[in-house]
Tab-separated table of C-alpha atoms in Angstrom:
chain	number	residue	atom	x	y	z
W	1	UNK	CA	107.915	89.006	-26.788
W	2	UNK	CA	109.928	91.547	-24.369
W	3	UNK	CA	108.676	94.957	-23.317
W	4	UNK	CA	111.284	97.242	-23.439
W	5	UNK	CA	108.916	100.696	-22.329
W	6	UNK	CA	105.332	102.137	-22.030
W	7	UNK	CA	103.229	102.968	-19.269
W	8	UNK	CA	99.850	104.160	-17.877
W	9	UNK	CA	98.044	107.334	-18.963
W	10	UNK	CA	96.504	109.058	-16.026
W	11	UNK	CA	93.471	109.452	-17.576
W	12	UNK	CA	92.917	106.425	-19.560
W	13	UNK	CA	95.753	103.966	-16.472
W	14	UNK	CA	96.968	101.839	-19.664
W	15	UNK	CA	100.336	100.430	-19.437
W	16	UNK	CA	101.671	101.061	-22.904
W	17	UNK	CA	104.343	98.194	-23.967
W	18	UNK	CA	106.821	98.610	-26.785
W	19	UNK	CA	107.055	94.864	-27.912
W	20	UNK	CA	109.626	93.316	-30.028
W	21	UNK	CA	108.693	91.630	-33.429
W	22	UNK	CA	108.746	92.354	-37.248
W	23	UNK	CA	105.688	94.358	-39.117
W	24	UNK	CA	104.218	92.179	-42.171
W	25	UNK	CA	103.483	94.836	-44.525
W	26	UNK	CA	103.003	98.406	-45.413
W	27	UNK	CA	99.104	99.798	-45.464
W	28	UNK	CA	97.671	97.027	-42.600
W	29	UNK	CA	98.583	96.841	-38.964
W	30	UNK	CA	100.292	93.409	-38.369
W	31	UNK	CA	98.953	90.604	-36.548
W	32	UNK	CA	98.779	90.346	-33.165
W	33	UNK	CA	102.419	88.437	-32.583
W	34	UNK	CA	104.112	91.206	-34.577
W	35	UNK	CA	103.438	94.562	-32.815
W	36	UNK	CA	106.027	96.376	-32.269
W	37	UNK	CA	107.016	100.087	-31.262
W	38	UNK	CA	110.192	101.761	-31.632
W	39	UNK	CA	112.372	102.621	-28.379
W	40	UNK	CA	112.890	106.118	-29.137
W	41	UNK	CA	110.477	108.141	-31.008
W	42	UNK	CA	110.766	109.989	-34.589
W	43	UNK	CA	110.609	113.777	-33.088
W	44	UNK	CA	110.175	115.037	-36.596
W	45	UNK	CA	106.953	113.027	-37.169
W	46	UNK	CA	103.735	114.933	-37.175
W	47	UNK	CA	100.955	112.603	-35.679
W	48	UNK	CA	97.586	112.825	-36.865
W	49	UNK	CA	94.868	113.995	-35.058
W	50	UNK	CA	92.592	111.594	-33.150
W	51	UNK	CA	89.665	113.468	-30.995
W	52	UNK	CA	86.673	112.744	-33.550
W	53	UNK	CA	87.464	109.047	-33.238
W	54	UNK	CA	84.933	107.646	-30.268
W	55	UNK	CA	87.559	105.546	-28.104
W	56	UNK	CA	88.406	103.954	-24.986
W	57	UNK	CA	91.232	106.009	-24.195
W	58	UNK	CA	92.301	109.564	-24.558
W	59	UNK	CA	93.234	110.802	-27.813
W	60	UNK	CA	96.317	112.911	-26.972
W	61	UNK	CA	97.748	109.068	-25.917
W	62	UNK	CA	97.215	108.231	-29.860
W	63	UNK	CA	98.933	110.869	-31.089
W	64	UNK	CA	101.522	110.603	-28.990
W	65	UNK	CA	102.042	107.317	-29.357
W	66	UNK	CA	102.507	107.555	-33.158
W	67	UNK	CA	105.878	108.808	-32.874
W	68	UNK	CA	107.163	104.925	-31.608
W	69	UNK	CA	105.294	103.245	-34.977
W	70	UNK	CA	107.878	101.819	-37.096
W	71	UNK	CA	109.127	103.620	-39.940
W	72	UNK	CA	107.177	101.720	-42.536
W	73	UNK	CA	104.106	102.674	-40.611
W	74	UNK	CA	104.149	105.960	-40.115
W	75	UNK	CA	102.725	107.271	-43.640
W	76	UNK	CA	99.933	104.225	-43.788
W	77	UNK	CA	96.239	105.531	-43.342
W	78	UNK	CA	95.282	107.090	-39.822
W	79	UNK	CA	92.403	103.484	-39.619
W	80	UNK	CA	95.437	101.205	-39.469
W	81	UNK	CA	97.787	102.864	-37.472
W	82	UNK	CA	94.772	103.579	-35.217
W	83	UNK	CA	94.138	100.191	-34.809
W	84	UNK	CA	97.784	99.134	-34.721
W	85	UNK	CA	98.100	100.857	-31.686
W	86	UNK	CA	94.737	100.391	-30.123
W	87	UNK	CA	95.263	96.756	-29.935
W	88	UNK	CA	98.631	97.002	-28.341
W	89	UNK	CA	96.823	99.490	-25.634
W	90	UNK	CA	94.217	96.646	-25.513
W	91	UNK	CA	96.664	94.240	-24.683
W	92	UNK	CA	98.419	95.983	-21.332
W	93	UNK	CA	95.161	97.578	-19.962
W	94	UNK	CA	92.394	95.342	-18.167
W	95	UNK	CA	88.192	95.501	-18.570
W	96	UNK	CA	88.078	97.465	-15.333
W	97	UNK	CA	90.239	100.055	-16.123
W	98	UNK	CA	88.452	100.740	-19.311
W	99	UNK	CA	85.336	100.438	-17.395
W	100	UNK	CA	86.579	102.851	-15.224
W	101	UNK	CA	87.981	105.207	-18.076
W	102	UNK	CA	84.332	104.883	-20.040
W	103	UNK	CA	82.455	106.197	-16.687
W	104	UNK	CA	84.914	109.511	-16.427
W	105	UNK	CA	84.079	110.261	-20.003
W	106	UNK	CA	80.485	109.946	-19.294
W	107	UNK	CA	80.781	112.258	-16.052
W	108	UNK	CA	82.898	114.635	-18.191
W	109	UNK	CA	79.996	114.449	-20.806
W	110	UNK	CA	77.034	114.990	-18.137
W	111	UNK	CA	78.465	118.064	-17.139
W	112	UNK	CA	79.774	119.594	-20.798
W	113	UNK	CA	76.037	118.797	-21.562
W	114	UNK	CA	74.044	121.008	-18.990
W	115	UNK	CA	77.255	123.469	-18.023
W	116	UNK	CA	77.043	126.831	-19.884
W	117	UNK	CA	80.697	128.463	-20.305
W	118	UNK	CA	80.613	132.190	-19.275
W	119	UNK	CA	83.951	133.025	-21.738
W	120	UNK	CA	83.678	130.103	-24.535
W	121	UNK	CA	86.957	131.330	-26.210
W	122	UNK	CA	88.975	130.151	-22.950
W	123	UNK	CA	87.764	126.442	-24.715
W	124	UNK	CA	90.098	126.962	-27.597
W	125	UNK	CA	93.933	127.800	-27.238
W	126	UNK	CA	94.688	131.114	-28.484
W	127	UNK	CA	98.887	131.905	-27.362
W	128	UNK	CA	98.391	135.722	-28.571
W	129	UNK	CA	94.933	136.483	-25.751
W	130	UNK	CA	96.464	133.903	-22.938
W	131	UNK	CA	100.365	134.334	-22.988
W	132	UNK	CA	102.122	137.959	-22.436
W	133	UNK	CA	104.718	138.825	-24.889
W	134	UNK	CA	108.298	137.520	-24.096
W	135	UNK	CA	106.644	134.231	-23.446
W	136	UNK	CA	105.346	134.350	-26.725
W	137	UNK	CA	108.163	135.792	-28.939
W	138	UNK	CA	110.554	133.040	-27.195
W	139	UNK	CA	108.280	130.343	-28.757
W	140	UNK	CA	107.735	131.765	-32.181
W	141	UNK	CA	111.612	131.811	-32.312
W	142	UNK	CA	112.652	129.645	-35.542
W	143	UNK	CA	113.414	126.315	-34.842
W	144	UNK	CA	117.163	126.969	-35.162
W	145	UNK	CA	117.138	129.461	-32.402
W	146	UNK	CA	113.785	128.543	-30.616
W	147	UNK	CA	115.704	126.285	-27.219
W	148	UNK	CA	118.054	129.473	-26.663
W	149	UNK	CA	115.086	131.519	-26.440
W	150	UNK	CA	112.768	129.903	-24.439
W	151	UNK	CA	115.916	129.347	-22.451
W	152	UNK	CA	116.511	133.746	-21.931
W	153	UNK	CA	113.331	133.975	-20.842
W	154	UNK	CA	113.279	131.369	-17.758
W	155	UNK	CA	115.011	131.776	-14.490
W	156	UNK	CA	116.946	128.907	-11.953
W	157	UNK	CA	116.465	130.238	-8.393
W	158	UNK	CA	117.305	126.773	-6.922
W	159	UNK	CA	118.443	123.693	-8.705
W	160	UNK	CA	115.505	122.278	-11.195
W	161	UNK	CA	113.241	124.753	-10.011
W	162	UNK	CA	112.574	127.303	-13.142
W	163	UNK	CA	109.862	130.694	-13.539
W	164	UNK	CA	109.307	132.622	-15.886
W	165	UNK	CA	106.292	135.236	-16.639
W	166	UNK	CA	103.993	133.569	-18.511
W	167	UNK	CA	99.756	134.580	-18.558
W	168	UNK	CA	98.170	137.876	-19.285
W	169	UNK	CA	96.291	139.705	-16.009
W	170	UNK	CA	93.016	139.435	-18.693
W	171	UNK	CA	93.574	135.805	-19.117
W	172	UNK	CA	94.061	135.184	-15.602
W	173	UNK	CA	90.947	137.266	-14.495
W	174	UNK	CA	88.741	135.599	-17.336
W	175	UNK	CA	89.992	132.399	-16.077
W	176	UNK	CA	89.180	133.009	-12.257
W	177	UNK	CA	85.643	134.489	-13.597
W	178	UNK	CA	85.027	131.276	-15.497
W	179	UNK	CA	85.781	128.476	-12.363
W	180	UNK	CA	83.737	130.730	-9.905
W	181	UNK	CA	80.869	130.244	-12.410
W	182	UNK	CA	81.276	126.674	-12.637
W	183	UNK	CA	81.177	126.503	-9.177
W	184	UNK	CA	77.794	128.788	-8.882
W	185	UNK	CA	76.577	126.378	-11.829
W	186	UNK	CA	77.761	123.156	-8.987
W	187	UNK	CA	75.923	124.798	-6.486
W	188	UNK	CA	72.567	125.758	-7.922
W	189	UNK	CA	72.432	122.310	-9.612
W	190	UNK	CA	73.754	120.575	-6.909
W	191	UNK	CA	76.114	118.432	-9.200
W	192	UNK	CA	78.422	116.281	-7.034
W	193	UNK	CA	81.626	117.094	-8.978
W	194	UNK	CA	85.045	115.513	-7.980
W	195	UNK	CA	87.792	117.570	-7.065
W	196	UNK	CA	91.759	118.072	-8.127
W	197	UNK	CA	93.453	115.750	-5.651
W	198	UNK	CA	93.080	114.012	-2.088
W	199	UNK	CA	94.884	116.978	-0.833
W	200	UNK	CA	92.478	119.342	-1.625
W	201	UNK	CA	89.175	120.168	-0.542
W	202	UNK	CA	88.672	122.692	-2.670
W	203	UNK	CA	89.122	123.846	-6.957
W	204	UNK	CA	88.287	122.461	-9.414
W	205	UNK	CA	89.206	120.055	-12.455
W	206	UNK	CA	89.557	122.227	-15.731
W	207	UNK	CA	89.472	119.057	-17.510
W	208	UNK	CA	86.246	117.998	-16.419
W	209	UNK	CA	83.965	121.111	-17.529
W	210	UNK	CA	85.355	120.802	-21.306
W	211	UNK	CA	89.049	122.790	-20.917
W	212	UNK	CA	90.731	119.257	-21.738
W	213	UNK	CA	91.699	120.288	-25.475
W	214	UNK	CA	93.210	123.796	-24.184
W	215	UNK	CA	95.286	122.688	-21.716
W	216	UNK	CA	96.025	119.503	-24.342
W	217	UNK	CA	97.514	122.256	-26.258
W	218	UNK	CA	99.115	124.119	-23.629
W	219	UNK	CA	101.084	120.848	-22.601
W	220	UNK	CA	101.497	119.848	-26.419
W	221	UNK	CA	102.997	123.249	-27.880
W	222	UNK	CA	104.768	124.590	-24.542
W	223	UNK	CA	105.335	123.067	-21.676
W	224	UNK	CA	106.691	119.695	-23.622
W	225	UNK	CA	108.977	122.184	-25.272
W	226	UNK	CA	110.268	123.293	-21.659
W	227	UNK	CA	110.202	119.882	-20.289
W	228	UNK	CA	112.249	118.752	-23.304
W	229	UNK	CA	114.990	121.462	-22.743
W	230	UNK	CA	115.237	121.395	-18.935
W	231	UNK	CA	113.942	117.465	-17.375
W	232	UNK	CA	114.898	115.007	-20.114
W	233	UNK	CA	115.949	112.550	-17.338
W	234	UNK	CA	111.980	112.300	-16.580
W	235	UNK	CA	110.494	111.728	-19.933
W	236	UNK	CA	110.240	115.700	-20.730
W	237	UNK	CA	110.486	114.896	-24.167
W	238	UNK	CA	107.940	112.233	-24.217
W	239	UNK	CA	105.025	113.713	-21.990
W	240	UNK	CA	101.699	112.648	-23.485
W	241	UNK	CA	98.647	113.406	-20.908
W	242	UNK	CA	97.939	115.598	-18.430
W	243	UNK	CA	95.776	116.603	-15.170
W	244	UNK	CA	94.625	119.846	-15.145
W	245	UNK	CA	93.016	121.599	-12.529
W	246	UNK	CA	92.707	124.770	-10.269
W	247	UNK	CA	92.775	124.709	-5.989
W	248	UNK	CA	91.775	127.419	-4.031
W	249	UNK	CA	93.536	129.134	-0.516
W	250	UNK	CA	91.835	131.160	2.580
W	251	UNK	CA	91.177	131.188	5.308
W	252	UNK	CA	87.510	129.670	4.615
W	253	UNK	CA	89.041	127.393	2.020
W	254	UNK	CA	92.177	125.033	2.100
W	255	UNK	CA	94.560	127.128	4.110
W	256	UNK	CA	97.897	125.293	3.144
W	257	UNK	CA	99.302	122.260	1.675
W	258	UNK	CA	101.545	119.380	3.584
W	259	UNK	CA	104.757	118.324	2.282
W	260	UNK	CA	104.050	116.145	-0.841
W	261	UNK	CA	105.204	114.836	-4.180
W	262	UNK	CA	102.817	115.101	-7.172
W	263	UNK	CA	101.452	112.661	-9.526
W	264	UNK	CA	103.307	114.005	-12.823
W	265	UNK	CA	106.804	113.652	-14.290
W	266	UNK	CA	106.619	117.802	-14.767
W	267	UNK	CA	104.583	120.115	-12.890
W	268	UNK	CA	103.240	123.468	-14.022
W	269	UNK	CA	102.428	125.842	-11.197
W	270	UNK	CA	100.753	129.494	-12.331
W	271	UNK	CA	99.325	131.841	-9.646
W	272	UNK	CA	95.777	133.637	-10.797
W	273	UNK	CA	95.586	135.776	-7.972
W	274	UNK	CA	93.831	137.190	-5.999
W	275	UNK	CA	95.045	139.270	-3.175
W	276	UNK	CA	96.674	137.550	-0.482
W	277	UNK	CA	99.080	136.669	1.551
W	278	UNK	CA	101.145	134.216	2.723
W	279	UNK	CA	100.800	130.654	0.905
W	280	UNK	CA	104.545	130.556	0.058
W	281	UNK	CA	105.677	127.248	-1.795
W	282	UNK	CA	108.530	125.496	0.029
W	283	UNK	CA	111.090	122.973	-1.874
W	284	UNK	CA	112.859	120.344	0.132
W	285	UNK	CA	114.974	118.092	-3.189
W	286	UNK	CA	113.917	115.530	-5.447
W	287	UNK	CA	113.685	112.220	-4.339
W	288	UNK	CA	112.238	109.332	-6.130
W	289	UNK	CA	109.823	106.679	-4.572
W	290	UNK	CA	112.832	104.996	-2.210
W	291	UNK	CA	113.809	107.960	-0.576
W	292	UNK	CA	111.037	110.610	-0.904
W	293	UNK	CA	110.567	110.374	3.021
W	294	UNK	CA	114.261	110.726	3.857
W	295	UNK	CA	116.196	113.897	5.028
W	296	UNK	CA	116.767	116.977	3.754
W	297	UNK	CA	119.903	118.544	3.015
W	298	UNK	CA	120.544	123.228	3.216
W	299	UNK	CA	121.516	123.567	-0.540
W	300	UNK	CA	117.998	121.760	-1.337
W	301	UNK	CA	115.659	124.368	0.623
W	302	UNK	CA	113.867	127.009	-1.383
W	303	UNK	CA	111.503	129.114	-0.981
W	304	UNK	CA	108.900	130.762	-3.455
W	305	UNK	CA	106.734	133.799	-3.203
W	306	UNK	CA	103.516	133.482	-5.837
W	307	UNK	CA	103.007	136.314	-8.409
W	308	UNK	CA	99.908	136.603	-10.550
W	309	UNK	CA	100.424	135.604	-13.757
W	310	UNK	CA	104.135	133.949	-12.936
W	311	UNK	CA	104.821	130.438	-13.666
W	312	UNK	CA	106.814	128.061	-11.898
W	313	UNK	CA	107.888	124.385	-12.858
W	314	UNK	CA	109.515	121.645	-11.860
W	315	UNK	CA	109.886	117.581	-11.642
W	316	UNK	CA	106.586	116.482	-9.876
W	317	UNK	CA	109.056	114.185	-7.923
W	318	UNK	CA	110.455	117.223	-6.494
W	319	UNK	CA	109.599	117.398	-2.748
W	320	UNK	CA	107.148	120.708	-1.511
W	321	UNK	CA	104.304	122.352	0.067
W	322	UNK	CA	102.559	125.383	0.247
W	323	UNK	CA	102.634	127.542	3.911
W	324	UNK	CA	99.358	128.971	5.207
W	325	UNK	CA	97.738	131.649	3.027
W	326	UNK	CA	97.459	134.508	5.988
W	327	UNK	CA	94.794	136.861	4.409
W	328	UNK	CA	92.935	136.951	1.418
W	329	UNK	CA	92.586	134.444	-1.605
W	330	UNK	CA	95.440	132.664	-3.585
W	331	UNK	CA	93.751	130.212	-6.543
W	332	UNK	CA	96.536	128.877	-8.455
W	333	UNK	CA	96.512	126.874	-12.242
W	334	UNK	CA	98.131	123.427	-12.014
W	335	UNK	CA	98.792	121.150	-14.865
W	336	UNK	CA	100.723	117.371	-13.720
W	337	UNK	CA	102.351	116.879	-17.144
W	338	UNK	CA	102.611	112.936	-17.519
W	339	UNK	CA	104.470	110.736	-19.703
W	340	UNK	CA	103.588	106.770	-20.374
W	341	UNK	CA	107.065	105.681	-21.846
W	342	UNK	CA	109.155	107.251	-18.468
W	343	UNK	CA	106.533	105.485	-16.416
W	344	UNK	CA	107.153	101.968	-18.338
W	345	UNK	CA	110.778	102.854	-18.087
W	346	UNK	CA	111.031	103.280	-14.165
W	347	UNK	CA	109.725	99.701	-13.539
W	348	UNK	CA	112.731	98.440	-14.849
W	349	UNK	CA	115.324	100.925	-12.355
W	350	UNK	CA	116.790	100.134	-9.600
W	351	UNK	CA	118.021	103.370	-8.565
W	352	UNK	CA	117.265	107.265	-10.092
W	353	UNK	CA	120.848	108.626	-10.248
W	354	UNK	CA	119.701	111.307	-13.181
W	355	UNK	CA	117.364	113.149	-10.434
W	356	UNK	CA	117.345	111.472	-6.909
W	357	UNK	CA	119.251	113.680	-4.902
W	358	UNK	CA	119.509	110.827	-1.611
W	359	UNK	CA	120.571	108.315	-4.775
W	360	UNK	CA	123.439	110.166	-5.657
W	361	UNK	CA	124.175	110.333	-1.983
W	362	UNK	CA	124.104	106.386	-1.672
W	363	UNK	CA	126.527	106.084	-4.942
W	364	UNK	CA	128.992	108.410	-4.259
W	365	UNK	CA	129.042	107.116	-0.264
W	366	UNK	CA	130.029	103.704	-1.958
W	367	UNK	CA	132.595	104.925	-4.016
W	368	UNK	CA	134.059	106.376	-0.799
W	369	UNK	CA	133.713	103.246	0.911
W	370	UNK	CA	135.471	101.436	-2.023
W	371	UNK	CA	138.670	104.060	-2.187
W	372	UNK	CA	138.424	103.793	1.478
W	373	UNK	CA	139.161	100.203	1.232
W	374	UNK	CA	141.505	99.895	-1.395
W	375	UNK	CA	143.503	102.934	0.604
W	376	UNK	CA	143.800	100.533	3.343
W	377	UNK	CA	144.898	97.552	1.449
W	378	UNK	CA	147.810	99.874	-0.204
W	379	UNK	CA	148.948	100.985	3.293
W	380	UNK	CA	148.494	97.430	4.464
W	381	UNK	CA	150.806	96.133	1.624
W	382	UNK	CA	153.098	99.330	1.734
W	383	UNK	CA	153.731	98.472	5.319
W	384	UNK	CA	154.109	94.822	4.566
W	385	UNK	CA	157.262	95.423	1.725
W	386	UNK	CA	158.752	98.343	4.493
W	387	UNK	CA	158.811	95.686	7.237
């Protein structure tokens, strides 16, 4: 058997493995020896839906996932290709990290259980009440014409850095309403609730208090879309989980944000508000693991001035950091956009040419090295015939 791609989901850390073999039959999921996944998927498949299935990992990975079956696969029941792919998850994951995976779910549980939602239709993805208008119309653009829309309505101010205007002021107030409950609900309960990141002291994980399926869908019907168009050198096409999450700035909260890369392949960034300011984002290049310490070069600094309601994305692998917020509050929406086959993928690089700035560097520094030489030896033999 030889893996040729997969990789962990961030919330259920699977490595998923596209293994060679041959399928033994149409309507049952082939034995063990014979899984086997396609290298690129069927874009034109629609998966089935898997959240009422009671699983070990998430069920956005599933559906994802189904787009790699083999052809003679695809249109069996949604039991065998369930288990088809299951067993190949089972196979590149260990008993700890499903462990691990089962107690999130049950923390996620505890607190859908006893937390009461102050605006329950946030909990279900409705474009037409979140999204203002030419973000909209640019998606409901027929599929002919639908990447030259989105495409008018999003800006470049710096290489791989795009923004466009993207949530309604309602959606971002009822939004801002909704996590300061949850936090009077972690408060008055006293419920020890994880937050976003290492980084930050202070938000909150969307995820966690039962806005998983919204931002599923957010990921799923728009920011793939714009990942697809704009980052197909880090799996834009292929993202399949997510991390969703909101982090607050003050000067009685987190005040600013060191220089960092984050955990995603594409990064969503939408301010909320409130009134502040300061809290700039600063951009420094993309670098991939090798070089994301190394120096930074004028045509890769950029700065960015937050908007309510204004979204910003980029490759997570793109270097930045957010100055001090100066006065006021800024909370900010965040969704790491994550895709298992790019992180399978990477394993088996040895450099990043498609989106490593310092990479590029190195290559085309040895390709002047090389004409370098072979100028010499030309000279060298050129003087050689004169004398």
């Amino acid at each position: 058997m030889a893996i040729e791609q997969g990789k962990d989901s961030p919330l259920s850390p699977t490595s998923i493995a596209l293994i060679n073999g041959n399928s033994n039959g149409i309507g049952l999921a082939p034995s063990n020896a014979n899984y086997r996944l396609r290298l690129n998927p069927n874009q034109d498949h629609r998966a089935d839906n898997y959240d009422d299935l009671g699983m070990e990992f998430t069920p956005l990975l599933f559906s994802s996932l189904e787009r790699y079956l083999p052809p003679n696969l695809l249109d069996v029941s949604r039991d065998a290709k369930y288990r088809y792919m299951r067993d190949i998850l089972r196979r590149y994951s260990t008993e700890a990290e499903r462990t691990r995976e089962q107690k999130h779910r049950e923390y996620r549980q505890k607190i859908v259980s006893n937390y009461q939602p102050l605006y329950r239709e946030l909990y279900t993805m409705n474009p037409s009440m979140f999204f203002v208008p030419s973000f909209l119309k640019a998606f409901n653009a027929n599929d002919k014409d639908r990447d030259k829309s989105i495409k008018s309505i999003m800006s470049e101010p710096t290489p791989g850095v795009y923004t466009c205007d993207m949530l309604q002021p309602r959606f971002c107030e009822m939004l801002l309403s909704e996590v300061e409950n949850f936090e009077k609900w972690v408060h008055e309960t006293k419920f020890r609730i994880m937050r976003p990141n290492t980084m930050n002291k202070f938000g909150a994980v969307l995820d966690d208090f039962g806005l998983e399926g919204t931002l599923d869908k957010l990921m799923e019907d728009f920011i793939r879309h714009i990942s697809k168009i704009f980052f197909p050198d880090v799996g834009g096409y292929s993202l399949d989980s997510h991390h969703g999450f909101v982090v607050e700035y003050g000067m009685d909260r987190d005040v600013e944000l060191g220089f960092h890369v984050d955990d995603s392949e594409v990064t969503l960034n939408v301010c909320l508000g409130k009134q502040f300011t300061g809290g700039e984002l600063f951009f420094r290049g993309v670098r991939c693991e090798k070089h994301v310490n190394g120096e930074t070069y004028p045509e890769e600094i950029f700065d960015y001035n937050h908007a309510p309601g204004r979204a910003i994305i980029h490759r997570g692998r793109h270097r930045h950091g957010a100055r001090a917020t100066t006065s006021g509050h800024r909370i900010n929406l965040l969704l790491w956009c994550r895709s298992s086959v790019h992180r399978e993928m990477k394993k088996h690089k040895k450099d990043f040419l498609s989106f490593c700035g310092e990479c590029k560097r190195e290559k085309k520094g040895r390709l002047q090295q090389c004409m370098d030489a072979r100028k010499k030896e030309l000279l060298v033999t050129e003087g050689d015939a004169a004398s």
